[in-house]
Amino acid sequence: MTSKQAMSSNKQERLLCYNGQVLVFQLSKGNFADKEPTKTPILHVRRMVFDRGTKVFVQKSTGFFTIKEENSHLKIMCCNCVSDFRTGINLPYIVIQNNKKNNVFEYFLLILHSTNKFEMRLSFKLGYEMKDGLRVLNGPLILWKHVKTFFFISSQTGKVASVSGNFSSIQWAGEIENLGMVLLGLKECCLSEEECTQEPSKSDYAVWNTKFCVYSLESQEVLSDTYIIPPAYSSVVTCVHICATEIINHQLRISLIALTRRNQLISFQNGTPKSVCQLPFGDPCAVQLMDSGGGNLFFVVSFMSNNACAVWKENFQVAAKWEKLSLVLIDDFIGSGTEQVLLLFKDSLNSDCLASFKITDLGKINYSSEPSDCNQDDLFEDKQENRYLVVPPLETGLKICFSSFRELRQHLFLKEKIISKSYKALINLVQGKDDNTSSAEEECLVPLWGEEENSVHISDEKVSDNFQDSEQLVEKIWYRVMDDTLVVGVKTTSSLKLSLNDVTLSLLMDQAHDSRFRLLKCQNRVIKLSTNPFPAPYLKPDEIGLEAKRVKLTPDSKKEESFVCEHPSKKECVQIITAVTSLSPLLAFSKFCCTVLLHIMERESGNCPKDRYVVCGRVFLSLEDLSTGKYLLMFPKKKPIEHMEDLFALLAAFHKSCFQIMSPGYALNSMKVWLLEHMKCEIIKEFPEVYFCERPGSFYGTLFTWKQRTPFEGILIIYSRNQTVMFQCLHNLIRILPINCFLKNLKSGSENFLIDNMAFTLEKELVTLSSLSSAIAKHESNFMQRCEVSKGKSSVVVAALSDRRENIPPYRKELQREKKKMLQMNLKVSGALYREITLKVAEVQLKSDFAAQKLSNL
């Protein structure tokens, strides 16, 4: 809450509100309990809080500060709350003046911390007494006026400086966002020669010779002198409160309220008066804003005659008025979360508590130390009168809000209807059912995967070819719950070639009470595991020789350069597509159902990509299933993995890290020893390439795959719960690795992606070279479509290394043939076209060289 300063009748006492508390500062010589004053001045502070039970202010804590100035004349100048530039926290402060000999005045600025300890934040001396325009701003920064010049000193610099602008008075000073510390006041301006020829009257000179300006203390320049307050009001405005600021077309626009000598409260917006309120008392001196909650905003105006009033911001009518006051403070005194006004009447301050007061928010909150109020009847009549003035605008505002609410509800209903019909049409199309959607409704349907608007309608015969039944592609669907994630997996048939397709597995949550659905945010992963055992690359030399003889004696066997990393000619692989989503948002429903939809985008021999959609099935889950432990992923001690679905769920949900291990001087025979003995791993019988760690502690459940390419090089993939476990595994691995062994983190995932990327870049280079022919436009357009589709393959590329390497040599041979063919042709092109083609060739060659460099570094 923003605290406000207030003065009591005693000049050596000041009251201030801060965070719902009332701070009472008193400057005395000695303690309160001492009857005889001492020579050492002491500044006391008491924190008073309002007790809603007893309806009185009680003392919470006290503090004091000893001023080491003997036989001095001390005086409290002001107190308030400002922000300290060191922390940005608002803290109470107090400024004390010390009148020394020879007309030397010393000033102290003390900051009060939450521990009731004072800090001397700023001290300086002047050869004169500060009397006019004393203000303390954020920093803290002290601003005052002497003769006709404004001066300021900051706690950051500690030096007194003058304001360069020729201001006659300053009505407001504070901090504006993006502008820093600014001043708003009247500045004298020079009249033109034509205006000076005529002798203006004193009133005209006072009006037109001054202008309101906004001045920046940081840049020492005028930010704006327009759209503030018209010059006609310059001689009557006494106080300003800025409500809002904004910059439009590099011009500062301000909304503010101002008090005038004609006892008026005027609202200005961008230099134009909007509302005027005639105040009930004379000589207004200060205005504060009070937010009582529920959109009720009031301007509380204080007067020199110890009176005050509250003005509605909505209609600029007087809501209440009070007389014979000593203090007016605004804060949340009762802890309701909204602001109230604290009215302290004269002679209310004694040595123990605040005796005569009233707390009100001009609504339901009313606390008073007196049973009756002399102005209660007048307030009641004012409330009745203001009620008739406020109710009609509120009714109009409610009607407008209800109208906007109905339009918004109709718009949302239309969007839900369109999405629901699109979803039904897609599901019916995938399942091969007849769609009874009318032609008028089809115009509102939108594609889910961004198809073109002018796409050609496909007949029913083609639909049956492009969309396959789930029984042809999907063997099984399963789901598991692990920690805070839901893992859904789909096992596909071996006929589905995932290496050539972009696969997306989506979860569409059905709503039980209507036909709406919700697309869940998922993270997809394609898992491909081989069921055939790999050759043992860790065998000893004599065992390797036996293995070589066994291969040579096998009929129809072929020689290989390196039989250590030889793979079976026929691979039996299991393909799993998984979708991982957060389980927490789904727990809001007692039970929910999700439709599992598989989207496949494949590329076929030079044609445009073809989409296929498969409804795999539905997933049902309830809170009762989670409570009973159904579908929860757990590891029994006797048999770590009972079902293969548990293994796939771990591979999908765990953090995956891929490392290339190279040992130039020694063979990596110790890798399997590390996995089996040190990490206590068990080989999964169904998938021999996967190792399950049974070592107790944080290692338990970690999965490893080790593919040894050569006796000195291999790829290690770690599936861990988090990166901490992964670093623990690497730390344990380094202890047993040979000397001068290198580990490299493969951030691209694996070398399969790099091989695919190399093939695609070579293909792009080949097509770019062939674009020199007459068919450049059509050929390049078809190729660019295929290349854009190929960019999304990085997340699902899982084919084996040998298959990718066999695809690269044909591209290289065809590239060389095309280059020779183009050199033999006599083609003439324009200079601009030649430069364009040369630039394209250089770009694609640079990309292919970069991909080759990455691949060669593996």
mmCIF file of C-alpha atoms in Angstrom, residues 273-605:
data_model
loop_
_atom_site.group_PDB
_atom_site.id
_atom_site.type_symbol
_atom_site.label_atom_id
_atom_site.label_comp_id
_atom_site.label_asym_id
_atom_site.label_seq_id
_atom_site.Cartn_x
_atom_site.Cartn_y
_atom_site.Cartn_z
ATOM 1 C CA PRO A 273 -10.963 19.313 -19.090
ATOM 2 C CA LYS A 274 -13.426 16.421 -18.769
ATOM 3 C CA SER A 275 -15.139 16.738 -15.374
ATOM 4 C CA VAL A 276 -15.490 19.404 -12.693
ATOM 5 C CA CYS A 277 -16.574 19.062 -9.065
ATOM 6 C CA GLN A 278 -17.304 22.025 -6.830
ATOM 7 C CA LEU A 279 -15.790 21.260 -3.447
ATOM 8 C CA PRO A 280 -17.709 21.888 -0.210
ATOM 9 C CA PHE A 281 -14.837 23.704 1.574
ATOM 10 C CA GLY A 282 -12.277 26.353 0.695
ATOM 11 C CA ASP A 283 -8.504 26.282 0.214
ATOM 12 C CA PRO A 284 -7.886 22.649 -0.975
ATOM 13 C CA CYS A 285 -4.270 21.655 -0.453
ATOM 14 C CA ALA A 286 -3.860 17.911 -1.152
ATOM 15 C CA VAL A 287 -5.618 15.067 -2.960
ATOM 16 C CA GLN A 288 -5.192 11.301 -2.567
ATOM 17 C CA LEU A 289 -6.704 8.334 -4.423
ATOM 18 C CA MET A 290 -8.522 5.607 -2.451
ATOM 19 C CA ASP A 291 -9.503 2.213 -3.933
ATOM 20 C CA SER A 292 -12.204 0.691 -1.734
ATOM 21 C CA GLY A 293 -12.616 -2.393 -3.960
ATOM 22 C CA GLY A 294 -15.297 -3.430 -6.399
ATOM 23 C CA GLY A 295 -14.346 -0.661 -8.818
ATOM 24 C CA ASN A 296 -15.159 2.084 -6.279
ATOM 25 C CA LEU A 297 -12.522 4.811 -6.560
ATOM 26 C CA PHE A 298 -12.572 8.029 -4.551
ATOM 27 C CA PHE A 299 -10.512 11.207 -4.525
ATOM 28 C CA VAL A 300 -9.969 12.277 -0.905
ATOM 29 C CA VAL A 301 -9.314 16.036 -0.765
ATOM 30 C CA SER A 302 -7.773 17.756 2.268
ATOM 31 C CA PHE A 303 -8.279 21.451 3.055
ATOM 32 C CA MET A 304 -6.252 24.038 4.954
ATOM 33 C CA SER A 305 -9.224 24.509 7.276
ATOM 34 C CA ASN A 306 -8.724 20.995 8.749
ATOM 35 C CA ASN A 307 -11.625 19.612 6.724
ATOM 36 C CA ALA A 308 -11.802 16.851 4.126
ATOM 37 C CA CYS A 309 -14.183 15.337 1.576
ATOM 38 C CA ALA A 310 -14.412 12.321 -0.741
ATOM 39 C CA VAL A 311 -15.349 12.612 -4.427
ATOM 40 C CA TRP A 312 -16.548 9.715 -6.609
ATOM 41 C CA LYS A 313 -14.225 9.181 -9.559
ATOM 42 C CA GLU A 314 -17.100 7.733 -11.586
ATOM 43 C CA ASN A 315 -19.388 10.794 -11.590
ATOM 44 C CA PHE A 316 -17.295 13.482 -9.859
ATOM 45 C CA GLN A 317 -19.876 14.015 -7.127
ATOM 46 C CA VAL A 318 -19.146 14.578 -3.443
ATOM 47 C CA ALA A 319 -19.693 11.300 -1.580
ATOM 48 C CA ALA A 320 -18.839 12.423 1.997
ATOM 49 C CA LYS A 321 -17.369 15.307 3.937
ATOM 50 C CA TRP A 322 -15.762 15.658 7.358
ATOM 51 C CA GLU A 323 -14.851 18.605 9.584
ATOM 52 C CA LYS A 324 -12.445 19.372 12.433
ATOM 53 C CA LEU A 325 -9.794 16.858 11.441
ATOM 54 C CA SER A 326 -6.130 16.706 12.261
ATOM 55 C CA LEU A 327 -5.029 13.802 10.013
ATOM 56 C CA VAL A 328 -6.251 12.044 6.873
ATOM 57 C CA LEU A 329 -4.476 8.740 6.110
ATOM 58 C CA ILE A 330 -5.286 6.116 3.461
ATOM 59 C CA ASP A 331 -4.212 2.457 3.733
ATOM 60 C CA ASP A 332 -5.583 -1.025 4.455
ATOM 61 C CA PHE A 333 -5.879 -0.667 8.224
ATOM 62 C CA ILE A 334 -8.188 -3.647 8.877
ATOM 63 C CA GLY A 335 -6.452 -6.122 6.511
ATOM 64 C CA SER A 336 -9.384 -6.594 4.125
ATOM 65 C CA GLY A 337 -7.316 -6.296 0.932
ATOM 66 C CA THR A 338 -8.869 -2.912 0.027
ATOM 67 C CA GLU A 339 -8.135 0.621 1.153
ATOM 68 C CA GLN A 340 -9.912 2.659 3.816
ATOM 69 C CA VAL A 341 -9.585 6.257 4.970
ATOM 70 C CA LEU A 342 -8.495 6.917 8.559
ATOM 71 C CA LEU A 343 -9.841 10.191 9.952
ATOM 72 C CA LEU A 344 -8.127 11.425 13.101
ATOM 73 C CA PHE A 345 -9.899 14.250 14.887
ATOM 74 C CA LYS A 346 -8.227 17.073 16.793
ATOM 75 C CA ASP A 347 -6.475 16.283 20.083
ATOM 76 C CA SER A 348 -6.716 12.553 19.311
ATOM 77 C CA LEU A 349 -3.067 11.771 20.004
ATOM 78 C CA ASN A 350 -2.067 10.861 23.541
ATOM 79 C CA SER A 351 0.775 8.877 25.048
ATOM 80 C CA ASP A 352 -0.868 5.463 24.562
ATOM 81 C CA CYS A 353 -3.110 5.228 21.532
ATOM 82 C CA LEU A 354 -5.131 7.052 18.916
ATOM 83 C CA ALA A 355 -8.222 8.021 20.877
ATOM 84 C CA SER A 356 -10.655 9.784 18.518
ATOM 85 C CA PHE A 357 -10.783 8.370 14.991
ATOM 86 C CA LYS A 358 -12.980 6.908 12.269
ATOM 87 C CA ILE A 359 -12.181 4.212 9.659
ATOM 88 C CA THR A 360 -14.457 3.899 6.626
ATOM 89 C CA ASP A 361 -14.433 2.852 2.985
ATOM 90 C CA LEU A 362 -17.655 4.792 2.312
ATOM 91 C CA GLY A 363 -19.465 1.479 2.148
ATOM 92 C CA LYS A 364 -19.836 -1.488 4.468
ATOM 93 C CA ILE A 365 -16.667 -0.889 6.530
ATOM 94 C CA ASN A 366 -17.209 1.621 9.327
ATOM 95 C CA TYR A 367 -15.289 1.766 12.607
ATOM 96 C CA SER A 368 -15.515 4.725 14.944
ATOM 97 C CA SER A 369 -14.240 5.510 18.400
ATOM 98 C CA GLU A 370 -17.359 7.632 19.073
ATOM 99 C CA PRO A 371 -20.897 6.195 19.151
ATOM 100 C CA SER A 372 -22.423 9.056 17.201
ATOM 101 C CA ASP A 373 -21.302 11.388 14.499
ATOM 102 C CA CYS A 374 -22.356 14.985 14.267
ATOM 103 C CA ASN A 375 -22.621 14.838 10.464
ATOM 104 C CA GLN A 376 -24.390 11.460 10.284
ATOM 105 C CA ASP A 377 -27.673 12.958 8.973
ATOM 106 C CA ASP A 378 -25.875 15.012 6.363
ATOM 107 C CA LEU A 379 -23.911 11.963 5.231
ATOM 108 C CA PHE A 380 -27.112 9.922 4.954
ATOM 109 C CA GLU A 381 -28.759 12.570 2.807
ATOM 110 C CA ASP A 382 -25.665 12.801 0.636
ATOM 111 C CA LYS A 383 -25.629 9.014 0.189
ATOM 112 C CA GLN A 384 -29.296 8.948 -0.803
ATOM 113 C CA GLU A 385 -28.750 11.746 -3.306
ATOM 114 C CA ASN A 386 -25.632 10.144 -4.759
ATOM 115 C CA ARG A 387 -27.399 6.786 -5.006
ATOM 116 C CA TYR A 388 -29.873 8.193 -7.535
ATOM 117 C CA LEU A 389 -26.989 9.683 -9.476
ATOM 118 C CA VAL A 390 -24.929 6.482 -9.556
ATOM 119 C CA VAL A 391 -27.572 3.813 -10.203
ATOM 120 C CA PRO A 392 -28.549 4.836 -13.814
ATOM 121 C CA PRO A 393 -24.946 4.778 -15.132
ATOM 122 C CA LEU A 394 -24.380 1.420 -13.419
ATOM 123 C CA GLU A 395 -27.488 -0.020 -15.069
ATOM 124 C CA THR A 396 -26.310 1.198 -18.471
ATOM 125 C CA GLY A 397 -22.886 -0.317 -17.895
ATOM 126 C CA LEU A 398 -24.415 -3.647 -16.876
ATOM 127 C CA LYS A 399 -26.544 -3.746 -20.033
ATOM 128 C CA ILE A 400 -23.475 -3.160 -22.193
ATOM 129 C CA CYS A 401 -21.550 -5.884 -20.345
ATOM 130 C CA PHE A 402 -24.387 -8.374 -20.735
ATOM 131 C CA SER A 403 -24.630 -7.601 -24.445
ATOM 132 C CA SER A 404 -20.895 -8.155 -24.915
ATOM 133 C CA PHE A 405 -21.098 -11.348 -22.886
ATOM 134 C CA ARG A 406 -23.902 -12.736 -25.098
ATOM 135 C CA GLU A 407 -21.948 -11.950 -28.273
ATOM 136 C CA LEU A 408 -18.844 -13.624 -26.865
ATOM 137 C CA ARG A 409 -20.830 -16.706 -25.841
ATOM 138 C CA GLN A 410 -22.372 -16.990 -29.322
ATOM 139 C CA HIS A 411 -18.928 -16.680 -30.899
ATOM 140 C CA LEU A 412 -17.485 -19.410 -28.662
ATOM 141 C CA PHE A 413 -20.461 -21.661 -29.336
ATOM 142 C CA LEU A 414 -19.962 -21.247 -33.099
ATOM 143 C CA LYS A 415 -16.247 -22.087 -32.789
ATOM 144 C CA GLU A 416 -16.992 -25.219 -30.746
ATOM 145 C CA LYS A 417 -19.623 -26.296 -33.266
ATOM 146 C CA ILE A 418 -17.225 -25.922 -36.203
ATOM 147 C CA ILE A 419 -14.419 -27.782 -34.415
ATOM 148 C CA SER A 420 -16.800 -30.571 -33.363
ATOM 149 C CA LYS A 421 -18.096 -31.063 -36.908
ATOM 150 C CA SER A 422 -14.538 -31.040 -38.286
ATOM 151 C CA TYR A 423 -13.550 -33.701 -35.759
ATOM 152 C CA LYS A 424 -16.563 -35.905 -36.572
ATOM 153 C CA ALA A 425 -15.968 -35.606 -40.311
ATOM 154 C CA LEU A 426 -12.309 -36.573 -39.895
ATOM 155 C CA ILE A 427 -13.083 -39.600 -37.725
ATOM 156 C CA ASN A 428 -15.809 -40.792 -40.122
ATOM 157 C CA LEU A 429 -13.435 -40.347 -43.060
ATOM 158 C CA VAL A 430 -10.702 -42.357 -41.340
ATOM 159 C CA GLN A 431 -13.040 -45.158 -40.286
ATOM 160 C CA GLY A 432 -14.653 -45.348 -43.737
ATOM 161 C CA LYS A 433 -18.128 -44.478 -42.512
ATOM 162 C CA ASP A 434 -20.676 -42.494 -44.462
ATOM 163 C CA ASP A 435 -20.564 -38.814 -43.611
ATOM 164 C CA ASN A 436 -23.956 -37.145 -43.542
ATOM 165 C CA THR A 437 -22.502 -33.618 -43.419
ATOM 166 C CA SER A 438 -24.348 -31.289 -45.746
ATOM 167 C CA SER A 439 -22.596 -29.158 -48.339
ATOM 168 C CA ALA A 440 -23.396 -25.998 -46.388
ATOM 169 C CA GLU A 441 -21.778 -27.426 -43.270
ATOM 170 C CA GLU A 442 -18.726 -28.619 -45.209
ATOM 171 C CA GLU A 443 -17.892 -25.012 -46.093
ATOM 172 C CA CYS A 444 -17.310 -24.331 -42.361
ATOM 173 C CA LEU A 445 -15.013 -27.306 -41.830
ATOM 174 C CA VAL A 446 -11.292 -26.623 -41.602
ATOM 175 C CA PRO A 447 -8.327 -28.991 -42.060
ATOM 176 C CA LEU A 448 -6.514 -30.080 -38.908
ATOM 177 C CA TRP A 449 -3.066 -30.455 -40.515
ATOM 178 C CA GLY A 450 -3.036 -27.328 -42.678
ATOM 179 C CA GLU A 451 -4.151 -28.608 -46.094
ATOM 180 C CA GLU A 452 -4.476 -26.065 -48.858
ATOM 181 C CA GLU A 453 -7.820 -24.338 -49.296
ATOM 182 C CA ASN A 454 -8.005 -25.143 -53.006
ATOM 183 C CA SER A 455 -7.318 -28.860 -52.571
ATOM 184 C CA VAL A 456 -9.105 -31.185 -54.980
ATOM 185 C CA HIS A 457 -11.935 -33.301 -53.576
ATOM 186 C CA ILE A 458 -10.968 -36.971 -53.376
ATOM 187 C CA SER A 459 -13.440 -39.598 -54.413
ATOM 188 C CA ASP A 460 -14.487 -42.501 -52.185
ATOM 189 C CA GLU A 461 -12.350 -44.941 -54.191
ATOM 190 C CA LYS A 462 -9.188 -42.948 -53.524
ATOM 191 C CA VAL A 463 -10.087 -42.527 -49.887
ATOM 192 C CA SER A 464 -10.113 -46.270 -49.431
ATOM 193 C CA ASP A 465 -6.596 -46.453 -50.898
ATOM 194 C CA ASN A 466 -5.110 -43.580 -48.905
ATOM 195 C CA PHE A 467 -6.664 -44.492 -45.562
ATOM 196 C CA GLN A 468 -5.966 -47.909 -44.147
ATOM 197 C CA ASP A 469 -7.776 -49.665 -41.420
ATOM 198 C CA SER A 470 -6.076 -49.832 -38.036
ATOM 199 C CA GLU A 471 -5.977 -53.633 -38.273
ATOM 200 C CA GLN A 472 -3.571 -53.393 -41.250
ATOM 201 C CA LEU A 473 -1.057 -51.028 -39.623
ATOM 202 C CA VAL A 474 -1.564 -51.247 -35.840
ATOM 203 C CA GLU A 475 -0.974 -54.452 -33.908
ATOM 204 C CA LYS A 476 -1.520 -53.231 -30.359
ATOM 205 C CA ILE A 477 -2.239 -50.119 -28.327
ATOM 206 C CA TRP A 478 -1.256 -49.707 -24.655
ATOM 207 C CA TYR A 479 -0.750 -47.007 -22.067
ATOM 208 C CA ARG A 480 1.125 -46.608 -18.806
ATOM 209 C CA VAL A 481 1.297 -44.034 -15.996
ATOM 210 C CA MET A 482 4.756 -43.106 -14.737
ATOM 211 C CA ASP A 483 5.223 -40.343 -12.164
ATOM 212 C CA ASP A 484 3.317 -37.347 -13.539
ATOM 213 C CA THR A 485 3.170 -38.470 -17.174
ATOM 214 C CA LEU A 486 0.832 -40.582 -19.274
ATOM 215 C CA VAL A 487 2.566 -42.671 -21.949
ATOM 216 C CA VAL A 488 0.476 -44.034 -24.828
ATOM 217 C CA GLY A 489 2.117 -46.441 -27.271
ATOM 218 C CA VAL A 490 1.115 -47.943 -30.591
ATOM 219 C CA LYS A 491 2.855 -51.049 -31.972
ATOM 220 C CA THR A 492 2.861 -50.982 -35.766
ATOM 221 C CA THR A 493 3.325 -53.773 -38.264
ATOM 222 C CA SER A 494 6.603 -54.319 -40.048
ATOM 223 C CA SER A 495 4.972 -53.316 -43.350
ATOM 224 C CA LEU A 496 4.865 -49.716 -42.198
ATOM 225 C CA LYS A 497 8.195 -48.181 -43.221
ATOM 226 C CA LEU A 498 8.746 -45.506 -40.634
ATOM 227 C CA SER A 499 12.015 -44.412 -42.169
ATOM 228 C CA LEU A 500 10.152 -42.820 -45.068
ATOM 229 C CA ASN A 501 7.286 -41.260 -43.131
ATOM 230 C CA ASP A 502 6.549 -38.370 -40.842
ATOM 231 C CA VAL A 503 4.545 -39.895 -38.000
ATOM 232 C CA THR A 504 2.440 -38.013 -35.465
ATOM 233 C CA LEU A 505 0.477 -39.657 -32.673
ATOM 234 C CA SER A 506 -2.276 -37.404 -31.312
ATOM 235 C CA LEU A 507 -4.529 -37.752 -28.272
ATOM 236 C CA LEU A 508 -8.032 -36.308 -28.606
ATOM 237 C CA MET A 509 -9.832 -36.167 -25.265
ATOM 238 C CA ASP A 510 -13.581 -36.741 -25.515
ATOM 239 C CA GLN A 511 -15.988 -34.889 -23.244
ATOM 240 C CA ALA A 512 -18.582 -37.208 -21.753
ATOM 241 C CA HIS A 513 -21.394 -34.645 -21.520
ATOM 242 C CA ASP A 514 -21.214 -33.321 -25.109
ATOM 243 C CA SER A 515 -19.557 -33.873 -28.473
ATOM 244 C CA ARG A 516 -16.624 -31.541 -27.924
ATOM 245 C CA PHE A 517 -13.046 -32.734 -27.893
ATOM 246 C CA ARG A 518 -9.695 -31.381 -26.765
ATOM 247 C CA LEU A 519 -6.353 -31.934 -28.460
ATOM 248 C CA LEU A 520 -3.761 -32.769 -25.802
ATOM 249 C CA LYS A 521 -0.209 -31.499 -26.062
ATOM 250 C CA CYS A 522 2.055 -34.519 -26.592
ATOM 251 C CA GLN A 523 5.696 -35.309 -27.188
ATOM 252 C CA ASN A 524 6.156 -38.014 -29.816
ATOM 253 C CA ARG A 525 8.968 -40.535 -30.112
ATOM 254 C CA VAL A 526 9.505 -43.438 -32.509
ATOM 255 C CA ILE A 527 11.220 -46.482 -30.970
ATOM 256 C CA LYS A 528 12.694 -49.247 -33.102
ATOM 257 C CA LEU A 529 14.305 -52.252 -31.418
ATOM 258 C CA SER A 530 15.787 -55.349 -32.991
ATOM 259 C CA THR A 531 14.880 -58.769 -31.647
ATOM 260 C CA ASN A 532 18.021 -60.404 -33.115
ATOM 261 C CA PRO A 533 21.155 -60.603 -30.936
ATOM 262 C CA PHE A 534 24.124 -58.538 -32.066
ATOM 263 C CA PRO A 535 27.573 -60.127 -32.525
ATOM 264 C CA ALA A 536 29.673 -59.816 -29.425
ATOM 265 C CA PRO A 537 32.149 -57.018 -30.186
ATOM 266 C CA TYR A 538 33.804 -57.441 -26.782
ATOM 267 C CA LEU A 539 35.109 -61.009 -27.596
ATOM 268 C CA LYS A 540 38.745 -61.816 -27.056
ATOM 269 C CA PRO A 541 41.070 -62.361 -30.074
ATOM 270 C CA ASP A 542 40.832 -66.176 -29.939
ATOM 271 C CA GLU A 543 37.052 -65.995 -29.704
ATOM 272 C CA ILE A 544 36.988 -63.615 -32.657
ATOM 273 C CA GLY A 545 38.915 -66.127 -34.709
ATOM 274 C CA LEU A 546 36.417 -68.897 -33.916
ATOM 275 C CA GLU A 547 33.612 -66.571 -34.882
ATOM 276 C CA ALA A 548 35.338 -65.812 -38.207
ATOM 277 C CA LYS A 549 35.741 -69.533 -38.992
ATOM 278 C CA ARG A 550 32.105 -70.108 -38.157
ATOM 279 C CA VAL A 551 31.148 -67.418 -40.651
ATOM 280 C CA LYS A 552 33.407 -68.833 -43.387
ATOM 281 C CA LEU A 553 31.994 -72.358 -43.038
ATOM 282 C CA THR A 554 28.452 -71.079 -43.396
ATOM 283 C CA PRO A 555 27.027 -71.762 -46.905
ATOM 284 C CA ASP A 556 26.461 -68.742 -49.156
ATOM 285 C CA SER A 557 28.339 -66.519 -46.768
ATOM 286 C CA LYS A 558 29.863 -63.251 -47.898
ATOM 287 C CA LYS A 559 33.156 -61.773 -46.754
ATOM 288 C CA GLU A 560 33.074 -58.526 -44.850
ATOM 289 C CA GLU A 561 35.907 -56.195 -44.029
ATOM 290 C CA SER A 562 34.872 -56.035 -40.407
ATOM 291 C CA PHE A 563 32.913 -59.038 -39.195
ATOM 292 C CA VAL A 564 32.986 -57.659 -35.652
ATOM 293 C CA CYS A 565 30.103 -55.244 -36.301
ATOM 294 C CA GLU A 566 28.293 -57.469 -38.816
ATOM 295 C CA HIS A 567 24.485 -57.437 -38.615
ATOM 296 C CA PRO A 568 22.118 -60.188 -39.679
ATOM 297 C CA SER A 569 20.903 -60.004 -43.218
ATOM 298 C CA LYS A 570 17.274 -60.130 -42.147
ATOM 299 C CA LYS A 571 16.331 -57.949 -39.256
ATOM 300 C CA GLU A 572 13.288 -58.521 -37.124
ATOM 301 C CA CYS A 573 12.388 -55.181 -35.582
ATOM 302 C CA VAL A 574 9.628 -53.946 -33.325
ATOM 303 C CA GLN A 575 8.328 -50.483 -34.128
ATOM 304 C CA ILE A 576 6.630 -48.449 -31.408
ATOM 305 C CA ILE A 577 5.206 -44.922 -31.704
ATOM 306 C CA THR A 578 4.661 -43.208 -28.352
ATOM 307 C CA ALA A 579 2.961 -40.040 -27.144
ATOM 308 C CA VAL A 580 3.873 -38.609 -23.736
ATOM 309 C CA THR A 581 1.596 -36.020 -22.098
ATOM 310 C CA SER A 582 1.223 -34.470 -18.663
ATOM 311 C CA LEU A 583 -1.208 -36.270 -16.364
ATOM 312 C CA SER A 584 -1.904 -33.400 -13.947
ATOM 313 C CA PRO A 585 -4.439 -31.491 -16.132
ATOM 314 C CA LEU A 586 -6.358 -34.722 -16.754
ATOM 315 C CA LEU A 587 -6.819 -35.465 -13.052
ATOM 316 C CA ALA A 588 -9.432 -32.709 -12.883
ATOM 317 C CA PHE A 589 -11.827 -35.237 -14.444
ATOM 318 C CA SER A 590 -12.854 -38.259 -12.387
ATOM 319 C CA LYS A 591 -12.633 -40.331 -15.574
ATOM 320 C CA PHE A 592 -11.671 -39.449 -19.102
ATOM 321 C CA CYS A 593 -11.393 -41.055 -22.530
ATOM 322 C CA CYS A 594 -8.930 -40.237 -25.299
ATOM 323 C CA THR A 595 -9.057 -41.223 -28.953
ATOM 324 C CA VAL A 596 -5.628 -42.200 -30.313
ATOM 325 C CA LEU A 597 -5.142 -40.892 -33.866
ATOM 326 C CA LEU A 598 -2.085 -41.776 -35.998
ATOM 327 C CA HIS A 599 -1.147 -39.359 -38.771
ATOM 328 C CA ILE A 600 1.360 -40.619 -41.374
ATOM 329 C CA MET A 601 2.821 -38.394 -44.092
ATOM 330 C CA GLU A 602 4.955 -40.392 -46.502
ATOM 331 C CA ARG A 603 6.936 -39.498 -49.611
ATOM 332 C CA GLU A 604 6.701 -41.669 -52.698
ATOM 333 C CA SER A 605 9.082 -41.629 -55.689
#
